[in-house]
Structure formats: structure tokens, C-alpha cells
Coordinates of C-alpha atoms in Angstrom, one line a residue:
X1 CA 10.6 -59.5 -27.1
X2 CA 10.3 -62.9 -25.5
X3 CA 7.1 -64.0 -23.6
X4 CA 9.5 -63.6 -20.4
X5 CA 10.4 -60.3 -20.2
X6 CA 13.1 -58.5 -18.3
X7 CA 11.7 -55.1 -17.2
X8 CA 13.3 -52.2 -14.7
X9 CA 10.8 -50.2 -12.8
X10 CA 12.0 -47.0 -11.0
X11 CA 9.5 -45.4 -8.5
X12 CA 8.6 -49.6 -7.6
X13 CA 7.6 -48.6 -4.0
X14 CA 5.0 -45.7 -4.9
X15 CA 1.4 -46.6 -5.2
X16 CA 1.4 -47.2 -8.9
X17 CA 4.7 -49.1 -8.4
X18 CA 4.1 -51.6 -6.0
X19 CA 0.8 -52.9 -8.1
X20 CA 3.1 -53.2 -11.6
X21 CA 5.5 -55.0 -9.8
X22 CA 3.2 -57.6 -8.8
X23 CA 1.3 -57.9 -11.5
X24 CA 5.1 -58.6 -13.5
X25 CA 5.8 -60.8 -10.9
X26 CA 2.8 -62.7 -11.0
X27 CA 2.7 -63.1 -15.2
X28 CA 6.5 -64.2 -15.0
X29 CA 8.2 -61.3 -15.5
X30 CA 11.6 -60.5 -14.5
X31 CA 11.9 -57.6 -12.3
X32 CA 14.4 -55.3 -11.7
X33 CA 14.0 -52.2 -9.0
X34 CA 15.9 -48.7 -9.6
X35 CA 15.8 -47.4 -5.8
X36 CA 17.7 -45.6 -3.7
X37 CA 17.2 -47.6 -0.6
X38 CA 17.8 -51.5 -1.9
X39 CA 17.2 -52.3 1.6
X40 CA 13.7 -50.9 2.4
X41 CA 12.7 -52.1 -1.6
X42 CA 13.0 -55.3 -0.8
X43 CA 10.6 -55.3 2.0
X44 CA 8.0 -52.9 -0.1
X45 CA 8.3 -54.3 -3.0
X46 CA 9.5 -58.2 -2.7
X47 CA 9.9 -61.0 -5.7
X48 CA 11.9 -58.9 -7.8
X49 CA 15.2 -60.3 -9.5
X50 CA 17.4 -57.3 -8.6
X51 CA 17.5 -54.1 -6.6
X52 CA 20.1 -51.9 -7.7
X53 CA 20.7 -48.6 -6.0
X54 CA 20.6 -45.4 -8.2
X55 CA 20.1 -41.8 -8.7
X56 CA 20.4 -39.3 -11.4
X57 CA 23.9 -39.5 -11.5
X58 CA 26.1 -41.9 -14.3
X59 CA 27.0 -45.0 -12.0
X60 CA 27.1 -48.7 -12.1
X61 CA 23.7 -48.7 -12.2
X62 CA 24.2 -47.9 -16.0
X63 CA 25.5 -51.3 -16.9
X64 CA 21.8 -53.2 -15.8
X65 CA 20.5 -51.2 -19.1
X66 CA 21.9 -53.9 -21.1
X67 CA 19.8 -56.7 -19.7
X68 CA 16.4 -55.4 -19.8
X69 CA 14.0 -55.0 -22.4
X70 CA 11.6 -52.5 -21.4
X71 CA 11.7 -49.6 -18.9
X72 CA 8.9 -48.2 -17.2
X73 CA 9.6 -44.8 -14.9
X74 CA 7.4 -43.8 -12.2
X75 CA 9.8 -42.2 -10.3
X76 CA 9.4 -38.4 -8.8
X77 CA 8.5 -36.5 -5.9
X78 CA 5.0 -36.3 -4.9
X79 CA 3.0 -33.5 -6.1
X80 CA 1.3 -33.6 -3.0
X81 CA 4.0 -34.4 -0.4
X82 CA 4.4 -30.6 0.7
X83 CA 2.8 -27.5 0.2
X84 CA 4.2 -25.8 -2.8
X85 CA 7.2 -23.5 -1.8
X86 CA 9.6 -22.4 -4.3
X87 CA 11.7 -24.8 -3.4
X88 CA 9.6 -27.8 -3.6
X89 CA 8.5 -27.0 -6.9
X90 CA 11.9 -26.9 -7.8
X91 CA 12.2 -30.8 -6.4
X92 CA 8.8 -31.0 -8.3
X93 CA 10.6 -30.2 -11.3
X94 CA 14.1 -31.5 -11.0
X95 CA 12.9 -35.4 -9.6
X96 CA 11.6 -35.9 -13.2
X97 CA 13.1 -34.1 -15.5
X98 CA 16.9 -35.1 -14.4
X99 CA 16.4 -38.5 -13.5
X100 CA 14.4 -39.1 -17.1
X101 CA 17.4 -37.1 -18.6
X102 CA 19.8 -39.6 -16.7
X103 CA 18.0 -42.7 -17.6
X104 CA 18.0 -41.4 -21.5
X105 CA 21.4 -40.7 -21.6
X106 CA 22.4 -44.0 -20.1
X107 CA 20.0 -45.7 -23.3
X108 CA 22.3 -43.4 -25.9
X109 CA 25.6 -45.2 -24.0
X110 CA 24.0 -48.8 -23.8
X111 CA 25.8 -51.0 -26.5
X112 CA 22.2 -52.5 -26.4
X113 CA 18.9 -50.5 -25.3
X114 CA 15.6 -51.8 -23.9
X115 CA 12.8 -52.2 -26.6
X116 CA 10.7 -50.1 -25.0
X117 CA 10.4 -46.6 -22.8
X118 CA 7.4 -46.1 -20.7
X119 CA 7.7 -43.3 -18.5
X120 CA 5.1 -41.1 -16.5
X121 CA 3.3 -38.0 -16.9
X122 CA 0.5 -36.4 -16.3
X123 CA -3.2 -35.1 -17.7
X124 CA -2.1 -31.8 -15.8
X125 CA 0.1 -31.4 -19.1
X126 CA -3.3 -29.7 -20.3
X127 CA -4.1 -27.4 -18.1
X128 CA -7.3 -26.0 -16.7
X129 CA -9.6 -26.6 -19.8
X130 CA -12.7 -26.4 -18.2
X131 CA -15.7 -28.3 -19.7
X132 CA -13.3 -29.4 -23.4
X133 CA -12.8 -32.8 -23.5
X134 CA -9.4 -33.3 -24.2
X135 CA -7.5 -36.6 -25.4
X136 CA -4.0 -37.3 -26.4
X137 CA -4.3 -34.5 -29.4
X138 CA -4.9 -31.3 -27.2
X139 CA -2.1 -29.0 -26.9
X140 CA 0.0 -28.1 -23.1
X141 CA -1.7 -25.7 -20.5
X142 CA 0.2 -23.0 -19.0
X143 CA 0.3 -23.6 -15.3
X144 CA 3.1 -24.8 -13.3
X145 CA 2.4 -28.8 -13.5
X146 CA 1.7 -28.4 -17.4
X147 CA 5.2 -27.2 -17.6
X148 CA 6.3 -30.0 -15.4
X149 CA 5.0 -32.1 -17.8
X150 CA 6.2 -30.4 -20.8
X151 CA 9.6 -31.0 -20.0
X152 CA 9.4 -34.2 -18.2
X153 CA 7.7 -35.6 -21.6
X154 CA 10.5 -33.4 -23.6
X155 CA 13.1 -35.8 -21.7
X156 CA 11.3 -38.9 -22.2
X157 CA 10.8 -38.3 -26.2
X158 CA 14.9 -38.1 -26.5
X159 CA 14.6 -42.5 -26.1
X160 CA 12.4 -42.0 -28.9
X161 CA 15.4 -40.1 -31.3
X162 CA 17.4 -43.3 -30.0
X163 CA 15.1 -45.7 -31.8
X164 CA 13.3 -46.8 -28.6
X165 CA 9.9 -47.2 -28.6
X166 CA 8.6 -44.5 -26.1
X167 CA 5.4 -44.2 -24.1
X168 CA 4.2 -41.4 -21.7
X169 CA 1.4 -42.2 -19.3
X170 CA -0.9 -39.1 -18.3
X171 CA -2.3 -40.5 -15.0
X172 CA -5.7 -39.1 -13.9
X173 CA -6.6 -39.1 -10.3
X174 CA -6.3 -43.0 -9.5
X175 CA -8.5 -45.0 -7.1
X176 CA -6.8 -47.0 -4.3
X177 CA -8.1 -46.7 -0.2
X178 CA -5.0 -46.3 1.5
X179 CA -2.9 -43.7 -0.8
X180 CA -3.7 -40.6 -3.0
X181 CA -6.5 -38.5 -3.5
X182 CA -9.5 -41.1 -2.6
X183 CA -7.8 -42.2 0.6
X184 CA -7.8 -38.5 1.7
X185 CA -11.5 -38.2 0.7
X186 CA -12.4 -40.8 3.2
X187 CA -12.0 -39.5 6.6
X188 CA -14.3 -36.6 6.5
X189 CA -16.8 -38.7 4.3
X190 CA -16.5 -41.1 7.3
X191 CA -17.5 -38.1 9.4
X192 CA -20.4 -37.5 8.4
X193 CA -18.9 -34.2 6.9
X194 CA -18.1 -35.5 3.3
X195 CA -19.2 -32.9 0.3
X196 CA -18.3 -31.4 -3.4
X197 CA -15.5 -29.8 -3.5
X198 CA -16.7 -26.0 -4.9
X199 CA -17.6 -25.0 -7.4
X200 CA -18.3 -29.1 -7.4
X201 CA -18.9 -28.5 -11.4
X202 CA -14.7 -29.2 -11.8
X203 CA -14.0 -32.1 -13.7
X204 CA -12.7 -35.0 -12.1
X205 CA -10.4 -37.8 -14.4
X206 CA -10.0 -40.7 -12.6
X207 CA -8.7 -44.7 -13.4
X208 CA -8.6 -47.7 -10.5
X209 CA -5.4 -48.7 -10.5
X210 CA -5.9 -52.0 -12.2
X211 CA -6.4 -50.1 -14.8
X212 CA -3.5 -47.6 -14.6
X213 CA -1.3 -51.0 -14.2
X214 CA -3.3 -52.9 -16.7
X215 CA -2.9 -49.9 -19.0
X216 CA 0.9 -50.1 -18.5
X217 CA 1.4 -54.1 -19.2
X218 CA -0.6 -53.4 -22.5
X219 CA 2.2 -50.1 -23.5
X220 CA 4.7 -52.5 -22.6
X221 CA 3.3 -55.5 -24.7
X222 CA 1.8 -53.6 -27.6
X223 CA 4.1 -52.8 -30.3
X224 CA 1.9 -50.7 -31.5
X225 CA 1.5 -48.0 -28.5
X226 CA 3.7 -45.3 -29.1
X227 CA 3.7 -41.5 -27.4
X228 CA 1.1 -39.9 -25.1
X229 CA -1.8 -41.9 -23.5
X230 CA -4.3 -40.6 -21.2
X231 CA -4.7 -42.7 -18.2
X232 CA -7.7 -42.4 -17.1
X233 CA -11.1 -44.0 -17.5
X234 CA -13.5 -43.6 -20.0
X235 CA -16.4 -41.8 -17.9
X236 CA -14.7 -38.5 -16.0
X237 CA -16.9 -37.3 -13.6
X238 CA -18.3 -34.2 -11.9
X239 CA -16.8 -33.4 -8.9
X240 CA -19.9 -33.1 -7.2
X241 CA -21.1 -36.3 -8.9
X242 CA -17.8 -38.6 -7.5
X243 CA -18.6 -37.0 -4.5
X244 CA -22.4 -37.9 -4.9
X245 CA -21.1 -41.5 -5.5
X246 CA -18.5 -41.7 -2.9
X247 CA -21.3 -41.0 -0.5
X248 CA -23.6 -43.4 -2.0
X249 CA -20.9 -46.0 -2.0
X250 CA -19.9 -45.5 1.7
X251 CA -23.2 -44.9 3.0
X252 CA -22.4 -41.6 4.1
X253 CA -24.3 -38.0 3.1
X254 CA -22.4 -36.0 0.8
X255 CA -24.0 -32.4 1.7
X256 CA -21.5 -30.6 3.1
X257 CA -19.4 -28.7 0.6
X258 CA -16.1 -27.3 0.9
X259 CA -15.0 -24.1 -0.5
X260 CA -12.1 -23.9 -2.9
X261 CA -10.7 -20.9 -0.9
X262 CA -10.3 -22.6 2.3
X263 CA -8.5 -25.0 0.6
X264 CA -6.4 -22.6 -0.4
X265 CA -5.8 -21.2 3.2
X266 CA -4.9 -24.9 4.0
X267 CA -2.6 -25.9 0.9
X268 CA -1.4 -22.6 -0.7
X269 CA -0.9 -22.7 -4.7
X270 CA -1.6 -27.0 -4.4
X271 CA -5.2 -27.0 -3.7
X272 CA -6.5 -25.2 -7.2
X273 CA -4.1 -27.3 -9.5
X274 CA -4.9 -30.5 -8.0
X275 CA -8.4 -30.1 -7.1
X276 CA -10.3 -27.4 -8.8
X277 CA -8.6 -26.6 -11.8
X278 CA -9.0 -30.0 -13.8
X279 CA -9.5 -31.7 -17.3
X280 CA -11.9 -33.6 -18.8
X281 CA -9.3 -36.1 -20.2
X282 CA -10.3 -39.3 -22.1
X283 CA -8.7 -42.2 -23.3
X284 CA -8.9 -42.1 -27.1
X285 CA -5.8 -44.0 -27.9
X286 CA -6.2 -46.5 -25.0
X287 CA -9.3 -47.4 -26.8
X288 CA -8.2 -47.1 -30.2
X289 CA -5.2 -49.9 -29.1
X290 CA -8.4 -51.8 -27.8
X291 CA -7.8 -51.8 -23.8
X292 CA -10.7 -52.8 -22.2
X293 CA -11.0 -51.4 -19.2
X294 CA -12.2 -53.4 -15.9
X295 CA -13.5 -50.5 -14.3
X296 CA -14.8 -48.2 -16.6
X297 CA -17.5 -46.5 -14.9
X298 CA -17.0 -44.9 -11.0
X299 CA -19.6 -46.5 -8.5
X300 CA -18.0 -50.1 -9.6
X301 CA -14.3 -48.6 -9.1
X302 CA -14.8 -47.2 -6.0
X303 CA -16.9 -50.0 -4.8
X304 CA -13.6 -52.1 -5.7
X305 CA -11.0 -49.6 -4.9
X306 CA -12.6 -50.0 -1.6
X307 CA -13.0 -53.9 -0.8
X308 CA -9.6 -54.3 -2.1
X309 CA -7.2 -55.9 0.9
X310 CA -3.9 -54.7 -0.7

């Protein structure tokens, strides 16, 4: 690759999105945007080269291939974006696994292919595994996100049988104040009414999202990076120690604790896969490849996560 590098980012106007885009922009990268809505890209995500419309259908779209020399894919619908009926696990499912399967498949017809695959997953792919630590090594869980993983990872690894080299990201919880978990742990924190989440002894696996981008970049740059990576930080906490911090950090008590089963009542099947039943995931090949993380400890992440004006 050249020290300019062309690179195509699907899922640009998500959180994790918008922050790899800039940081591309801002190192000199060229940037193209897989969207479905050109029109609103350009005003979430703006700088980039090109904003070409697609889906997971074969299209024109397929052609842009050609030009680039890495791919990153964050796209998918949010785990969180509504409570888990059948259907929208089946959109769960479906948003990664085909549109993966669609960008593959468009590699395998390229007369040239990108150097390089990095596409998204999840620590979920583990499973509840309690107090074991578990890096890139462990075998899948059994719930429903580990199988969403499974295959989304399955589709990813067919770049790999096309000589691509091919990187999945499992994302922890990441730290930013206006979206994801953290920016919905604020209000009632703000409220005086912030607490552990019971049993509060849950593992939590988090990264700021400088890291989760700065992780990316170095997949991308790194000849050397090659299959699963756990994105996250290498100190996952307690819950009832974030929460501890969180308090700390905010200046706000963190007494109040908030049992797992009204959570339940609230967000049906969600609330145990996304906030009791975690994993103690760690970084091992992040730190094998040598990525030094800017944030690797919580109170100095969630002091930054939350000073940060963008």
C-alpha cells in the first residue's frame, strides 16, 4: 500500500464511523462512504472523496471495489435500537450477515481486491463466561448475539479464502457522552439516582473510542494483524466498580442499584445480553501487535470520553 491510502467505510455515520472517518481524513486518507442515504452522509460525515449509495444487493456500487485498498465494515442494525422481537432479531441477524456476504462476493468479482478486510464484530461472540478472562483464543458462546457473531465473522473470513487480508474487530462497550451505553448511564447518574447495575459483580469490557478507531488505523496499517481482535481496553472492570468510577468522575453518588429484573420488565430479552450477562475480554493480540493504548485504564477514559466536544 501507499502512504495515501484509498479506504471505503460502510456504517461511516454510526458512532464508531464518524470518528474513523475523521481520523482518515485528517492523516490524508482517501475516503469513500458506502451509505444508503448519499445525501444525509455528506452532512454526518463530510471530507470524504465519494458517497456511493448501496445495499446488499450486486449494483454499481460493485465497480468502486476496484479503487480501494482497504475496507473497513461497521455497518448493521443496532443491537439496541429496539426491544428484541422476533423480527428484529431477524434484522439483527440479516444487517450483518448479508451485507458482509454482499461485500465478499463483490471482492471474489473484483478484477482487483482491496488489500485488506476489516469488518466488525463483537466480544458477545463469547458468551456469558462469567469471571474467565477470555482473549481472541476462547471458543463462541451460545446465546443469540454469539451466534450473530458466529456467522457475521463466518462471512467475513470468505475475503480471507480470496487472499485478502481479513480482520474482525470484537468491540467491547465503547466510551463516547452522546451515543451508546455511557451516554444512557448519564441521566440517572445526573439524578442523583446512578448505581450498579445487579448483581454489579458482571463484567464490564470497555475501550474510548480513540482507541476502538486507533485500534482500527493500526489493523488497517499493520500487515501483520490478521483475524479476531478484541477491542477493548486492557483493564475490564466490575460493573459496580465503572459505576463506582462514573460516580466519582461526575461527582454524583453511585448508591442506588438497579436490579437486573426490572431491566428485564423494561427491555425484554436485551437487558441480560447487553448488561448482565458479559465477558471479561482482553486484548492479547492488540498488545502482542504492540498498540499502545491512550486510554488504558477507566477513570482517565471516562474523564476524556466526557470533556470531549465531538
Amino acid at each position: 500500500m501507499s502512504a495515501q491510502r484509498s479506504v471505503l467505510v460502510t456504517g461511516a455515520t454510526g458512532l464508531i464511523g464518524k470518528a474513523l472517518c475523521r481520523r482518515l481524513i485528517a492523516r490524508g486518507d482517501r475516503v469513500v462512504v458506502f451509505t444508503r442515504n448519499p445525501t444525509t452522509a455528506r452532512t454526518i460525515v463530510p471530507g470524504a472523496a465519494q458517497y456511493v449509495a448501496w445495499d446488499a444487493k450486486p449494483g454499481e456500487w460493485e465497480a468502486t471495489l476496484e479503487s480501494v485498498d482497504a475496507v473497513v465494515h461497521l455497518a448493521g442494525a443496532s443491537i439496541a435500537g429496539r426491544r428484541w422481537t422476533p423480527a428484529y432479531k431477524r434484522e439483527i441477524l440479516e444487517s450483518r450477515t448479508l451485507s458482509t456476504r454482499a461485500l465478499v462476493d463483490a471482492m471474489a468479482r473484483a478484477p482487483q481486491r482491496p488489500a485488506v478486510f476489516v469488518c466488525a464484530s463483537g466480544i458477545d461472540y463469547y458468551g456469558p463466561r462469567g469471571d474467565e478472562p477470555v482473549d481472541e483464543s476462547a471458543p463462541p458462546g451460545r446465546s443469540f448475539l454469539a451466534q450473530v457473531c458466529v456467522a457475521w465473522e463466518g462471512e467475513a473470513c470468505r475475503a480471507a479464502d480470496l487472499g485478502v487480508r481479513t480482520v474482525m474487530i470484537r468491540t467491547g462497550i465503547v466510551l463516547d457522552r452522546r451515543e451508546g451505553a455511557l451516554a444512557r448511564l448519564l441521566l440517572p447518574f445526573r439524578l442523583f439516582v446512578g448505581g450498579p447495575i445487579l448483581p454489579g459483580t458482571q463484567w464490564w469490557s470497555w475501550i474510548h473510542l480513540d482507541d476502538e478507531v486507533g485500534l482500527i488505523l493500526r489493523c488497517i496499517d499493520d500487515d501483520r494483524a490478521s483475524g479476531p481482535f478484541n477491542g477493548v481496553a486492557p483493564e475490564p472492570q466490575r460493573n459496580r466498580d465503572f459505576s463506582a468510577t462514573l460516580g466519582r468522575v461526575l461527582g454524583r453518588p453511585s448508591w442506588l442499584p438497579l436490579p437486573g429484573f426490572v431491566l428485564r420488565l423494561i427491555l425484554g430479552e436485551m437487558a441480560p445480553a447487553l448488561l448482565i450477562e458479559r465477558q471479561r475480554a482482553v486484548p492479547s493480540k492488540a498488545l502482542a501487535l504492540g498498540y499502545q493504548f491512550a486510554y488504558p485504564t477507566l477513570e482517565p477514559a471516562l474523564r476524556a470520553a466526557l470533556a470531549r466536544s465531538s
